[in-house]
């Protein structure tokens, strides 16, 4: 299994509840290395640009407003099979449908306010990491 990187966003609802540290600890316990992490208050341009793929969806406006509401933590995670493993640890998009013990089950409130984001493919992980950590902000190796 290849070592991969993926992008995590701890969303405003979880940061407001002061669960960012608990979520990062859960990720480390699940075997992820946190290669980079920063707290940001997203601008409209940053939120709309990040979720541009969802622009035509009816919930786009609500999603952008939510992501701008208060600060988020964006983080680069690394481990074997990181994209799929992080999606497993996050749980289903709708916290009501997420498995017990997953981040969204533990900390998410609704499909709109679901505590965390994760890249859905390795290709998108590369794009999303570069969106928030341009240039050489993330070290080329974990060591
Ligand atoms: P995320 O993994 O960040 O990717 C897109 C986000 O859109 C998703 O998590 C949800 O938070 C949000 N989303 C998906 N479906 C809905 C919906 N029906 N209503 C509001 N937000 C949604």
Coordinates of C-alpha atoms and ligand atoms in Angstrom, one line a residue:
X1 CA 0.0 0.0 0.0
X2 CA 1.4 3.4 -1.0
X3 CA 2.1 6.2 1.4
X4 CA -0.3 9.1 0.4
X5 CA -1.2 12.6 1.6
X6 CA -4.7 14.0 1.9
X7 CA -6.2 17.3 2.9
X8 CA -8.3 17.6 6.1
X9 CA -10.3 20.7 7.0
X10 CA -11.7 20.9 10.6
X11 CA -14.8 23.0 9.9
X12 CA -16.2 26.0 11.8
X13 CA -18.7 23.9 13.8
X14 CA -16.0 21.7 15.2
X15 CA -13.6 24.5 15.9
X16 CA -16.4 26.5 17.6
X17 CA -17.1 23.5 19.9
X18 CA -13.3 23.4 20.7
X19 CA -12.9 19.9 19.2
X20 CA -10.0 20.7 16.8
X21 CA -7.5 19.2 19.3
X22 CA -9.6 16.1 19.9
X23 CA -9.9 15.5 16.2
X24 CA -6.2 16.0 15.5
X25 CA -5.4 13.5 18.4
X26 CA -7.9 11.0 17.0
X27 CA -6.1 11.3 13.6
X28 CA -2.7 10.7 15.1
X29 CA -4.1 7.7 17.0
X30 CA -5.4 6.4 13.7
X31 CA -1.9 6.4 12.3
X32 CA -1.8 9.7 10.4
X33 CA 1.2 12.1 10.6
X34 CA 0.2 15.7 10.6
X35 CA 2.7 17.2 8.1
X36 CA 1.2 20.7 8.2
X37 CA -1.6 22.5 10.0
X38 CA -2.8 26.1 10.1
X39 CA -5.8 28.0 11.5
X40 CA -7.5 30.2 8.9
X41 CA -10.6 32.3 8.7
X42 CA -11.6 31.7 5.1
X43 CA -12.6 34.6 2.8
X44 CA -15.5 34.3 0.4
X45 CA -13.0 33.9 -2.4
X46 CA -11.1 31.1 -0.7
X47 CA -14.4 29.2 0.3
X48 CA -16.0 29.6 -3.2
X49 CA -12.7 28.6 -4.9
X50 CA -12.2 25.5 -2.7
X51 CA -15.8 24.3 -3.3
X52 CA -16.0 25.5 -6.9
X53 CA -16.9 21.9 -8.0
X54 CA -20.1 22.2 -6.0
X55 CA -21.1 25.6 -7.6
X56 CA -24.2 24.3 -9.3
X57 CA -25.5 22.5 -6.2
X58 CA -28.5 24.0 -4.4
X59 CA -26.6 24.0 -1.1
X60 CA -23.5 25.9 -2.5
X61 CA -24.4 29.3 -1.0
X62 CA -25.2 27.8 2.4
X63 CA -21.9 25.8 2.3
X64 CA -19.8 28.9 1.5
X65 CA -21.5 31.0 4.2
X66 CA -20.9 28.2 6.8
X67 CA -17.2 27.8 5.8
X68 CA -16.7 31.6 6.3
X69 CA -18.5 31.7 9.6
X70 CA -15.5 31.3 11.9
X71 CA -12.0 29.9 11.7
X72 CA -11.1 26.4 10.4
X73 CA -8.0 24.3 10.7
X74 CA -6.5 23.0 7.4
X75 CA -4.1 20.1 7.7
X76 CA -2.0 17.8 5.5
X77 CA -2.2 14.2 6.6
X78 CA 0.1 11.4 5.6
X79 CA 0.0 7.6 6.0
X80 CA -0.4 4.5 3.9
X81 CA -3.6 4.6 1.8
X82 CA -4.3 8.0 3.4
X83 CA -7.2 9.1 1.2
X84 CA -9.3 6.0 1.8
X85 CA -8.3 5.6 5.4
X86 CA -9.1 9.2 6.3
X87 CA -12.5 8.9 4.6
X88 CA -13.2 5.8 6.8
X89 CA -12.2 7.7 9.9
X90 CA -14.3 10.7 8.9
X91 CA -17.5 8.7 8.4
X92 CA -20.4 9.4 6.0
X93 CA -21.2 12.9 4.9
X94 CA -24.4 12.9 6.9
X95 CA -23.4 12.4 10.6
X96 CA -26.7 10.6 11.2
X97 CA -25.5 7.9 8.8
X98 CA -21.9 7.8 10.0
X99 CA -20.6 4.7 11.8
X100 CA -20.0 4.9 15.6
X101 CA -16.5 6.2 16.5
X102 CA -16.1 8.2 13.3
X103 CA -15.3 11.9 13.5
X104 CA -18.6 13.0 11.9
X105 CA -20.6 10.7 14.2
X106 CA -18.8 12.0 17.3
X107 CA -18.7 15.7 16.4
X108 CA -20.9 16.5 13.3
X109 CA -24.4 18.0 13.7
X110 CA -25.9 17.8 10.2
X111 CA -25.0 17.1 6.6
X112 CA -24.2 20.8 6.2
X113 CA -22.3 21.1 9.5
X114 CA -20.4 17.9 9.5
X115 CA -17.2 18.8 11.4
X116 CA -14.6 17.8 8.8
X117 CA -13.8 17.7 5.1
X118 CA -11.5 15.2 3.4
X119 CA -10.3 14.8 -0.2
X120 CA -12.3 12.3 -2.2
X121 CA -9.4 11.0 -4.5
X122 CA -5.6 11.1 -4.7
X123 CA -5.8 13.5 -7.6
X124 CA -8.1 15.9 -5.7
X125 CA -5.9 15.6 -2.6
X126 CA -2.9 17.0 -4.6
X127 CA -5.1 19.9 -5.9
X128 CA -6.6 20.6 -2.4
X129 CA -3.2 20.5 -0.6
X130 CA -1.7 22.9 -3.2
X131 CA -4.7 25.2 -2.7
X132 CA -4.0 25.8 0.9
X133 CA -0.2 25.0 1.1
X134 CA 1.3 26.4 -2.1
X135 CA 4.9 26.0 -3.1
X136 CA 7.2 24.3 -0.6
X137 CA 5.2 24.9 2.5
X138 CA 4.9 21.1 3.2
X139 CA 8.1 19.2 3.5
X140 CA 8.7 16.6 0.7
X141 CA 9.1 13.8 3.3
X142 CA 7.5 13.1 6.7
X143 CA 10.8 12.5 8.5
Ligands
LIG1 P1 -17.5 18.1 2.3 O1 -16.8 16.7 2.4 O2 -16.8 19.2 2.8 O3 -17.8 18.4 0.7 C1 -18.9 19.1 0.3 C2 -19.8 19.5 1.4 O4 -21.1 19.9 1.0 C3 -20.1 18.3 2.3 O5 -18.9 18.0 3.0 C4 -21.2 18.8 3.1 O6 -20.8 19.4 4.3 C5 -21.9 19.7 2.2 N1 -23.2 19.2 1.7 C6 -23.4 18.1 1.1 N2 -24.7 17.9 0.9 C7 -25.3 18.9 1.5 C8 -26.7 19.3 1.7 N3 -27.7 18.6 1.2 N4 -26.9 20.4 2.3 C9 -25.9 21.2 2.8 N5 -24.6 20.9 2.7 C10 -24.3 19.8 2.0

